[in-house]
Amino acid sequence: MPVRVQTEDFDISREIATLREGNAAVGAVASFVGIVRDLNDAARVSTLTLEHYPGMTEKALSAIADDAKRRWDLYDVLIVHRVGELKPTDQIVLVAVSSAHRGEAFAACHFVMDYLKTRAPFWKKERTPQGDRWVEARASDDDAMARWQERPERTHHTP
Amino acid sequence: MVELVYLARLRDVFGSARETIELPEDISSVSGLLEWLRTRGGAWACELAPGRAVRVAVNHDVARGDTPLKAGDEVALFPPVTGG
Protein backbone atom coordinates (compact mmCIF):
# COMPACT_ATOMS: atom_id res chain seq x y z
CA MET A 1 0.00 0.00 0.00
CA PRO A 2 2.28 2.75 -1.21
CA VAL A 3 2.18 6.26 0.16
CA ARG A 4 4.70 8.83 -1.08
CA VAL A 5 5.54 12.46 -0.40
CA GLN A 6 7.84 13.96 -3.03
CA THR A 7 8.89 17.18 -4.72
CA GLU A 8 9.03 15.70 -8.23
CA ASP A 9 6.07 15.31 -10.59
CA PHE A 10 4.38 11.93 -11.19
CA ASP A 11 3.29 10.07 -14.33
CA ILE A 12 -0.31 8.87 -13.89
CA SER A 13 -0.08 6.08 -16.50
CA ARG A 14 3.04 4.66 -14.94
CA GLU A 15 1.66 4.89 -11.41
CA ILE A 16 -1.55 3.08 -12.34
CA ALA A 17 0.33 0.42 -14.32
CA THR A 18 2.48 -0.28 -11.25
CA LEU A 19 -0.55 -0.33 -8.97
CA ARG A 20 -2.26 -3.17 -10.84
CA GLU A 21 0.81 -4.96 -12.12
CA GLY A 22 0.66 -8.75 -11.81
CA ASN A 23 -2.90 -8.86 -10.47
CA ALA A 24 -5.39 -10.17 -13.06
CA ALA A 25 -8.22 -9.96 -10.52
CA VAL A 26 -8.25 -6.15 -10.69
CA GLY A 27 -11.34 -5.11 -12.64
CA ALA A 28 -11.38 -1.41 -11.80
CA VAL A 29 -9.01 1.44 -11.01
CA ALA A 30 -10.41 4.81 -9.96
CA SER A 31 -8.05 7.76 -9.69
CA PHE A 32 -8.13 11.42 -8.71
CA VAL A 33 -5.57 14.06 -9.62
CA GLY A 34 -5.49 17.43 -7.85
CA ILE A 35 -4.10 20.33 -9.88
CA VAL A 36 -2.91 23.84 -8.95
CA ARG A 37 -5.30 26.54 -10.20
CA ASP A 38 -4.28 30.06 -11.10
CA LEU A 39 -7.18 31.62 -9.23
CA ASN A 40 -8.14 31.13 -5.59
CA ASP A 41 -10.52 33.31 -3.57
CA ALA A 42 -10.44 35.94 -6.32
CA ALA A 43 -6.65 36.29 -6.30
CA ARG A 44 -4.20 35.38 -9.07
CA VAL A 45 -1.84 32.73 -7.81
CA SER A 46 1.66 32.67 -9.33
CA THR A 47 3.24 30.08 -7.01
CA LEU A 48 1.95 27.62 -4.46
CA THR A 49 4.31 26.30 -1.79
CA LEU A 50 3.31 23.10 -0.05
CA GLU A 51 4.69 22.35 3.37
CA HIS A 52 4.18 19.17 5.36
CA TYR A 53 5.14 17.58 8.67
CA PRO A 54 7.63 14.81 7.84
CA GLY A 55 6.96 11.68 9.83
CA MET A 56 3.36 12.50 10.63
CA THR A 57 2.43 12.92 6.97
CA GLU A 58 3.38 9.39 5.97
CA LYS A 59 1.71 7.99 9.09
CA ALA A 60 -1.53 9.92 8.45
CA LEU A 61 -1.67 8.93 4.76
CA SER A 62 -1.07 5.27 5.60
CA ALA A 63 -3.83 5.40 8.21
CA ILE A 64 -6.27 6.83 5.63
CA ALA A 65 -5.34 4.13 3.10
CA ASP A 66 -5.77 1.43 5.79
CA ASP A 67 -9.15 2.87 6.72
CA ALA A 68 -10.29 2.70 3.07
CA LYS A 69 -9.19 -0.92 2.88
CA ARG A 70 -11.25 -1.77 5.94
CA ARG A 71 -14.35 -0.12 4.50
CA TRP A 72 -14.24 -1.58 0.98
CA ASP A 73 -12.90 -4.66 -0.79
CA LEU A 74 -9.82 -3.17 -2.39
CA TYR A 75 -6.63 -4.59 -3.79
CA ASP A 76 -4.49 -1.53 -3.33
CA VAL A 77 -4.44 2.17 -2.54
CA LEU A 78 -1.83 4.58 -3.86
CA ILE A 79 -1.37 8.13 -2.54
CA VAL A 80 1.29 10.44 -4.00
CA HIS A 81 1.42 14.01 -2.67
CA ARG A 82 3.85 16.65 -3.84
CA VAL A 83 5.50 19.26 -1.61
CA GLY A 84 7.67 22.29 -2.29
CA GLU A 85 7.09 24.96 -4.89
CA LEU A 86 4.38 24.37 -7.50
CA LYS A 87 2.87 26.48 -10.27
CA PRO A 88 -0.61 26.70 -11.79
CA THR A 89 -1.39 23.61 -13.95
CA ASP A 90 1.07 21.48 -11.92
CA GLN A 91 -0.21 18.21 -10.46
CA ILE A 92 -0.35 18.21 -6.63
CA VAL A 93 -1.84 14.91 -5.58
CA LEU A 94 -2.71 11.50 -6.97
CA VAL A 95 -5.01 8.96 -5.37
CA ALA A 96 -5.55 5.65 -7.18
CA VAL A 97 -7.54 2.69 -5.93
CA SER A 98 -7.78 -0.80 -7.42
CA SER A 99 -10.59 -3.27 -6.81
CA ALA A 100 -12.64 -5.92 -8.57
CA HIS A 101 -15.56 -3.59 -9.34
CA ARG A 102 -16.03 0.09 -10.06
CA GLY A 103 -18.41 0.89 -7.19
CA GLU A 104 -15.83 0.21 -4.55
CA ALA A 105 -13.04 1.90 -6.49
CA PHE A 106 -15.06 5.10 -7.00
CA ALA A 107 -16.25 5.26 -3.39
CA ALA A 108 -12.86 4.51 -1.86
CA CYS A 109 -11.06 7.06 -4.05
CA HIS A 110 -13.57 9.75 -3.05
CA PHE A 111 -13.23 8.79 0.62
CA VAL A 112 -9.42 8.93 0.57
CA MET A 113 -9.43 12.43 -0.94
CA ASP A 114 -12.03 13.74 1.52
CA TYR A 115 -10.04 12.38 4.45
CA LEU A 116 -6.72 13.59 3.10
CA LYS A 117 -8.10 17.14 2.85
CA THR A 118 -8.80 17.31 6.59
CA ARG A 119 -6.42 14.77 8.16
CA ALA A 120 -3.09 14.88 6.36
CA PRO A 121 -0.65 17.54 7.62
CA PHE A 122 -0.08 19.63 4.49
CA TRP A 123 -0.35 23.41 4.24
CA LYS A 124 -0.46 25.67 1.19
CA LYS A 125 1.03 29.11 0.92
CA GLU A 126 0.07 31.18 -2.13
CA ARG A 127 2.04 33.90 -3.83
CA THR A 128 -0.31 36.53 -5.25
CA PRO A 129 0.18 40.10 -6.52
CA GLN A 130 -0.94 41.23 -3.04
CA GLY A 131 1.77 39.17 -1.35
CA ASP A 132 2.16 35.75 0.23
CA ARG A 133 -0.68 34.23 2.20
CA TRP A 134 -1.41 30.93 3.92
CA VAL A 135 -4.48 29.23 2.51
CA GLU A 136 -7.30 28.98 5.06
CA ALA A 137 -9.02 25.66 5.69
CA ARG A 138 -12.56 25.39 4.31
CA ALA A 139 -15.57 24.30 6.33
CA SER A 140 -16.84 22.49 3.20
CA ASP A 141 -13.87 20.11 3.51
CA ASP A 142 -14.93 19.19 7.05
CA ASP A 143 -18.48 18.63 5.81
CA ALA A 144 -17.22 16.40 3.00
CA MET A 145 -15.34 14.23 5.49
CA ALA A 146 -18.20 14.13 8.00
CA ARG A 147 -20.46 12.52 5.39
CA TRP A 148 -18.33 9.38 5.46
CA GLN A 149 -18.64 9.06 9.22
CA GLU A 150 -22.40 8.63 8.89
CA ARG A 151 -22.02 5.82 6.38
CA PRO A 152 -21.96 2.17 7.34
CA GLU A 153 -18.89 0.10 6.53
CA ARG A 154 -18.75 -1.60 3.16
CA THR A 155 -21.05 0.77 1.34
CA HIS A 156 -21.48 -0.08 -2.31
CA HIS A 157 -22.56 2.76 -4.56
CA THR A 158 -22.93 0.84 -7.80
CA PRO A 159 -21.98 -2.79 -7.42
CA MET B 1 12.16 17.63 28.09
CA VAL B 2 9.49 18.02 25.41
CA GLU B 3 10.16 18.99 21.81
CA LEU B 4 7.71 21.58 20.48
CA VAL B 5 7.27 21.87 16.70
CA TYR B 6 5.49 24.81 15.04
CA LEU B 7 4.28 24.43 11.49
CA ALA B 8 3.04 26.60 8.63
CA ARG B 9 1.43 29.89 9.70
CA LEU B 10 2.10 29.25 13.40
CA ARG B 11 5.83 28.96 12.71
CA ASP B 12 5.69 32.34 10.97
CA VAL B 13 3.84 34.14 13.77
CA PHE B 14 5.86 32.54 16.58
CA GLY B 15 9.09 33.17 14.65
CA SER B 16 10.34 29.70 15.54
CA ALA B 17 10.20 26.22 13.97
CA ARG B 18 10.91 24.23 17.12
CA GLU B 19 12.11 24.49 20.69
CA THR B 20 12.91 22.14 23.53
CA ILE B 21 11.27 22.91 26.84
CA GLU B 22 11.35 21.52 30.33
CA LEU B 23 7.73 20.56 30.99
CA PRO B 24 6.58 22.18 34.25
CA GLU B 25 5.71 19.47 36.78
CA ASP B 26 2.06 20.39 37.01
CA ILE B 27 1.48 20.00 33.26
CA SER B 28 0.39 16.56 32.16
CA SER B 29 -1.83 17.13 29.14
CA VAL B 30 -2.09 19.04 25.87
CA SER B 31 -4.60 21.54 27.27
CA GLY B 32 -2.24 22.25 30.19
CA LEU B 33 0.61 22.88 27.78
CA LEU B 34 -1.47 25.28 25.66
CA GLU B 35 -2.55 27.16 28.77
CA TRP B 36 1.07 27.46 29.86
CA LEU B 37 2.19 28.67 26.41
CA ARG B 38 -0.55 31.33 26.46
CA THR B 39 1.05 32.91 29.51
CA ARG B 40 3.91 33.98 27.23
CA GLY B 41 1.52 36.65 25.92
CA GLY B 42 1.70 38.34 22.51
CA ALA B 43 1.26 36.01 19.54
CA TRP B 44 1.11 33.04 21.90
CA ALA B 45 -1.85 34.37 23.83
CA CYS B 46 -3.57 35.43 20.63
CA GLU B 47 -3.02 32.34 18.47
CA LEU B 48 -3.64 29.81 21.23
CA ALA B 49 -6.66 31.59 22.74
CA PRO B 50 -9.64 29.34 23.44
CA GLY B 51 -11.78 29.04 20.35
CA ARG B 52 -8.89 29.52 17.91
CA ALA B 53 -8.44 26.70 15.43
CA VAL B 54 -5.19 25.12 16.58
CA ARG B 55 -4.43 21.48 15.89
CA VAL B 56 -2.04 19.46 18.02
CA ALA B 57 -0.21 16.20 17.34
CA VAL B 58 1.72 14.21 19.93
CA ASN B 59 4.38 11.90 18.51
CA HIS B 60 2.84 12.25 15.03
CA ASP B 61 -0.69 11.31 16.12
CA VAL B 62 -3.58 13.78 16.25
CA ALA B 63 -4.11 14.77 19.89
CA ARG B 64 -6.92 16.28 21.93
CA GLY B 65 -6.91 18.51 25.01
CA ASP B 66 -6.87 15.55 27.36
CA THR B 67 -4.07 13.70 25.53
CA PRO B 68 -1.40 13.01 28.19
CA LEU B 69 2.14 14.36 27.82
CA LYS B 70 5.37 12.90 29.11
CA ALA B 71 9.08 13.62 28.86
CA GLY B 72 10.49 12.86 25.43
CA ASP B 73 7.28 13.61 23.54
CA GLU B 74 7.27 15.60 20.30
CA VAL B 75 4.32 17.99 20.35
CA ALA B 76 3.40 19.77 17.12
CA LEU B 77 1.12 22.81 16.91
CA PHE B 78 -0.37 23.75 13.57
CA PRO B 79 -3.34 25.38 11.82
CA PRO B 80 -6.08 23.29 10.16
CA VAL B 81 -4.58 21.45 7.20
CA THR B 82 -5.00 22.58 3.58
CA GLY B 83 -3.43 19.86 1.43
CA GLY B 84 -4.82 17.97 -1.54
mmCIF file of C-alpha atoms in Angstrom, chain A residues 22-159:
data_model
loop_
_atom_site.group_PDB
_atom_site.id
_atom_site.type_symbol
_atom_site.label_atom_id
_atom_site.label_comp_id
_atom_site.label_asym_id
_atom_site.label_seq_id
_atom_site.Cartn_x
_atom_site.Cartn_y
_atom_site.Cartn_z
ATOM 1 C CA GLY A 22 0.658 -8.751 -11.815
ATOM 2 C CA ASN A 23 -2.901 -8.860 -10.472
ATOM 3 C CA ALA A 24 -5.386 -10.168 -13.063
ATOM 4 C CA ALA A 25 -8.223 -9.960 -10.521
ATOM 5 C CA VAL A 26 -8.249 -6.150 -10.695
ATOM 6 C CA GLY A 27 -11.335 -5.107 -12.640
ATOM 7 C CA ALA A 28 -11.377 -1.411 -11.797
ATOM 8 C CA VAL A 29 -9.008 1.438 -11.012
ATOM 9 C CA ALA A 30 -10.406 4.812 -9.959
ATOM 10 C CA SER A 31 -8.049 7.760 -9.691
ATOM 11 C CA PHE A 32 -8.131 11.416 -8.711
ATOM 12 C CA VAL A 33 -5.574 14.061 -9.620
ATOM 13 C CA GLY A 34 -5.489 17.427 -7.846
ATOM 14 C CA ILE A 35 -4.103 20.333 -9.882
ATOM 15 C CA VAL A 36 -2.905 23.844 -8.952
ATOM 16 C CA ARG A 37 -5.302 26.539 -10.200
ATOM 17 C CA ASP A 38 -4.278 30.063 -11.102
ATOM 18 C CA LEU A 39 -7.182 31.625 -9.231
ATOM 19 C CA ASN A 40 -8.143 31.134 -5.590
ATOM 20 C CA ASP A 41 -10.524 33.311 -3.567
ATOM 21 C CA ALA A 42 -10.441 35.943 -6.316
ATOM 22 C CA ALA A 43 -6.650 36.290 -6.299
ATOM 23 C CA ARG A 44 -4.204 35.383 -9.067
ATOM 24 C CA VAL A 45 -1.835 32.732 -7.806
ATOM 25 C CA SER A 46 1.657 32.666 -9.332
ATOM 26 C CA THR A 47 3.238 30.081 -7.005
ATOM 27 C CA LEU A 48 1.952 27.616 -4.460
ATOM 28 C CA THR A 49 4.314 26.304 -1.793
ATOM 29 C CA LEU A 50 3.309 23.098 -0.051
ATOM 30 C CA GLU A 51 4.694 22.352 3.368
ATOM 31 C CA HIS A 52 4.184 19.168 5.362
ATOM 32 C CA TYR A 53 5.140 17.577 8.667
ATOM 33 C CA PRO A 54 7.627 14.814 7.836
ATOM 34 C CA GLY A 55 6.956 11.683 9.830
ATOM 35 C CA MET A 56 3.361 12.497 10.633
ATOM 36 C CA THR A 57 2.429 12.920 6.971
ATOM 37 C CA GLU A 58 3.379 9.386 5.969
ATOM 38 C CA LYS A 59 1.714 7.992 9.093
ATOM 39 C CA ALA A 60 -1.525 9.916 8.449
ATOM 40 C CA LEU A 61 -1.673 8.933 4.756
ATOM 41 C CA SER A 62 -1.065 5.266 5.596
ATOM 42 C CA ALA A 63 -3.833 5.396 8.212
ATOM 43 C CA ILE A 64 -6.268 6.833 5.632
ATOM 44 C CA ALA A 65 -5.342 4.128 3.100
ATOM 45 C CA ASP A 66 -5.771 1.429 5.795
ATOM 46 C CA ASP A 67 -9.147 2.870 6.717
ATOM 47 C CA ALA A 68 -10.286 2.700 3.072
ATOM 48 C CA LYS A 69 -9.191 -0.921 2.879
ATOM 49 C CA ARG A 70 -11.252 -1.771 5.945
ATOM 50 C CA ARG A 71 -14.352 -0.118 4.500
ATOM 51 C CA TRP A 72 -14.242 -1.583 0.984
ATOM 52 C CA ASP A 73 -12.902 -4.658 -0.786
ATOM 53 C CA LEU A 74 -9.818 -3.167 -2.393
ATOM 54 C CA TYR A 75 -6.632 -4.594 -3.792
ATOM 55 C CA ASP A 76 -4.493 -1.532 -3.330
ATOM 56 C CA VAL A 77 -4.442 2.166 -2.540
ATOM 57 C CA LEU A 78 -1.831 4.583 -3.855
ATOM 58 C CA ILE A 79 -1.371 8.125 -2.544
ATOM 59 C CA VAL A 80 1.290 10.436 -3.999
ATOM 60 C CA HIS A 81 1.417 14.007 -2.668
ATOM 61 C CA ARG A 82 3.850 16.652 -3.836
ATOM 62 C CA VAL A 83 5.501 19.259 -1.611
ATOM 63 C CA GLY A 84 7.669 22.294 -2.291
ATOM 64 C CA GLU A 85 7.092 24.965 -4.890
ATOM 65 C CA LEU A 86 4.377 24.372 -7.498
ATOM 66 C CA LYS A 87 2.872 26.480 -10.271
ATOM 67 C CA PRO A 88 -0.612 26.700 -11.790
ATOM 68 C CA THR A 89 -1.392 23.609 -13.954
ATOM 69 C CA ASP A 90 1.067 21.478 -11.919
ATOM 70 C CA GLN A 91 -0.208 18.209 -10.459
ATOM 71 C CA ILE A 92 -0.351 18.212 -6.634
ATOM 72 C CA VAL A 93 -1.842 14.912 -5.577
ATOM 73 C CA LEU A 94 -2.710 11.503 -6.974
ATOM 74 C CA VAL A 95 -5.009 8.959 -5.368
ATOM 75 C CA ALA A 96 -5.552 5.654 -7.183
ATOM 76 C CA VAL A 97 -7.538 2.685 -5.927
ATOM 77 C CA SER A 98 -7.778 -0.800 -7.424
ATOM 78 C CA SER A 99 -10.592 -3.268 -6.814
ATOM 79 C CA ALA A 100 -12.635 -5.923 -8.570
ATOM 80 C CA HIS A 101 -15.556 -3.589 -9.337
ATOM 81 C CA ARG A 102 -16.026 0.094 -10.064
ATOM 82 C CA GLY A 103 -18.410 0.895 -7.194
ATOM 83 C CA GLU A 104 -15.835 0.213 -4.548
ATOM 84 C CA ALA A 105 -13.036 1.898 -6.487
ATOM 85 C CA PHE A 106 -15.058 5.101 -7.000
ATOM 86 C CA ALA A 107 -16.248 5.263 -3.393
ATOM 87 C CA ALA A 108 -12.864 4.505 -1.857
ATOM 88 C CA CYS A 109 -11.065 7.058 -4.055
ATOM 89 C CA HIS A 110 -13.565 9.754 -3.052
ATOM 90 C CA PHE A 111 -13.226 8.788 0.618
ATOM 91 C CA VAL A 112 -9.417 8.927 0.570
ATOM 92 C CA MET A 113 -9.433 12.432 -0.943
ATOM 93 C CA ASP A 114 -12.030 13.744 1.515
ATOM 94 C CA TYR A 115 -10.035 12.377 4.449
ATOM 95 C CA LEU A 116 -6.717 13.592 3.096
ATOM 96 C CA LYS A 117 -8.104 17.135 2.855
ATOM 97 C CA THR A 118 -8.797 17.307 6.592
ATOM 98 C CA ARG A 119 -6.424 14.770 8.164
ATOM 99 C CA ALA A 120 -3.089 14.882 6.359
ATOM 100 C CA PRO A 121 -0.647 17.544 7.620
ATOM 101 C CA PHE A 122 -0.085 19.627 4.486
ATOM 102 C CA TRP A 123 -0.353 23.411 4.241
ATOM 103 C CA LYS A 124 -0.461 25.665 1.193
ATOM 104 C CA LYS A 125 1.035 29.107 0.920
ATOM 105 C CA GLU A 126 0.075 31.179 -2.127
ATOM 106 C CA ARG A 127 2.038 33.898 -3.834
ATOM 107 C CA THR A 128 -0.315 36.528 -5.247
ATOM 108 C CA PRO A 129 0.185 40.099 -6.525
ATOM 109 C CA GLN A 130 -0.939 41.230 -3.037
ATOM 110 C CA GLY A 131 1.775 39.168 -1.352
ATOM 111 C CA ASP A 132 2.164 35.750 0.231
ATOM 112 C CA ARG A 133 -0.679 34.232 2.198
ATOM 113 C CA TRP A 134 -1.408 30.930 3.920
ATOM 114 C CA VAL A 135 -4.479 29.227 2.509
ATOM 115 C CA GLU A 136 -7.299 28.978 5.060
ATOM 116 C CA ALA A 137 -9.018 25.658 5.692
ATOM 117 C CA ARG A 138 -12.556 25.387 4.307
ATOM 118 C CA ALA A 139 -15.572 24.299 6.326
ATOM 119 C CA SER A 140 -16.836 22.495 3.205
ATOM 120 C CA ASP A 141 -13.867 20.110 3.508
ATOM 121 C CA ASP A 142 -14.929 19.190 7.054
ATOM 122 C CA ASP A 143 -18.478 18.634 5.805
ATOM 123 C CA ALA A 144 -17.215 16.395 3.004
ATOM 124 C CA MET A 145 -15.344 14.230 5.494
ATOM 125 C CA ALA A 146 -18.202 14.131 8.003
ATOM 126 C CA ARG A 147 -20.461 12.524 5.392
ATOM 127 C CA TRP A 148 -18.325 9.379 5.461
ATOM 128 C CA GLN A 149 -18.641 9.059 9.224
ATOM 129 C CA GLU A 150 -22.401 8.630 8.890
ATOM 130 C CA ARG A 151 -22.025 5.817 6.382
ATOM 131 C CA PRO A 152 -21.959 2.170 7.344
ATOM 132 C CA GLU A 153 -18.886 0.095 6.530
ATOM 133 C CA ARG A 154 -18.748 -1.602 3.158
ATOM 134 C CA THR A 155 -21.054 0.771 1.342
ATOM 135 C CA HIS A 156 -21.482 -0.085 -2.311
ATOM 136 C CA HIS A 157 -22.563 2.759 -4.557
ATOM 137 C CA THR A 158 -22.930 0.845 -7.801
ATOM 138 C CA PRO A 159 -21.983 -2.795 -7.422
#
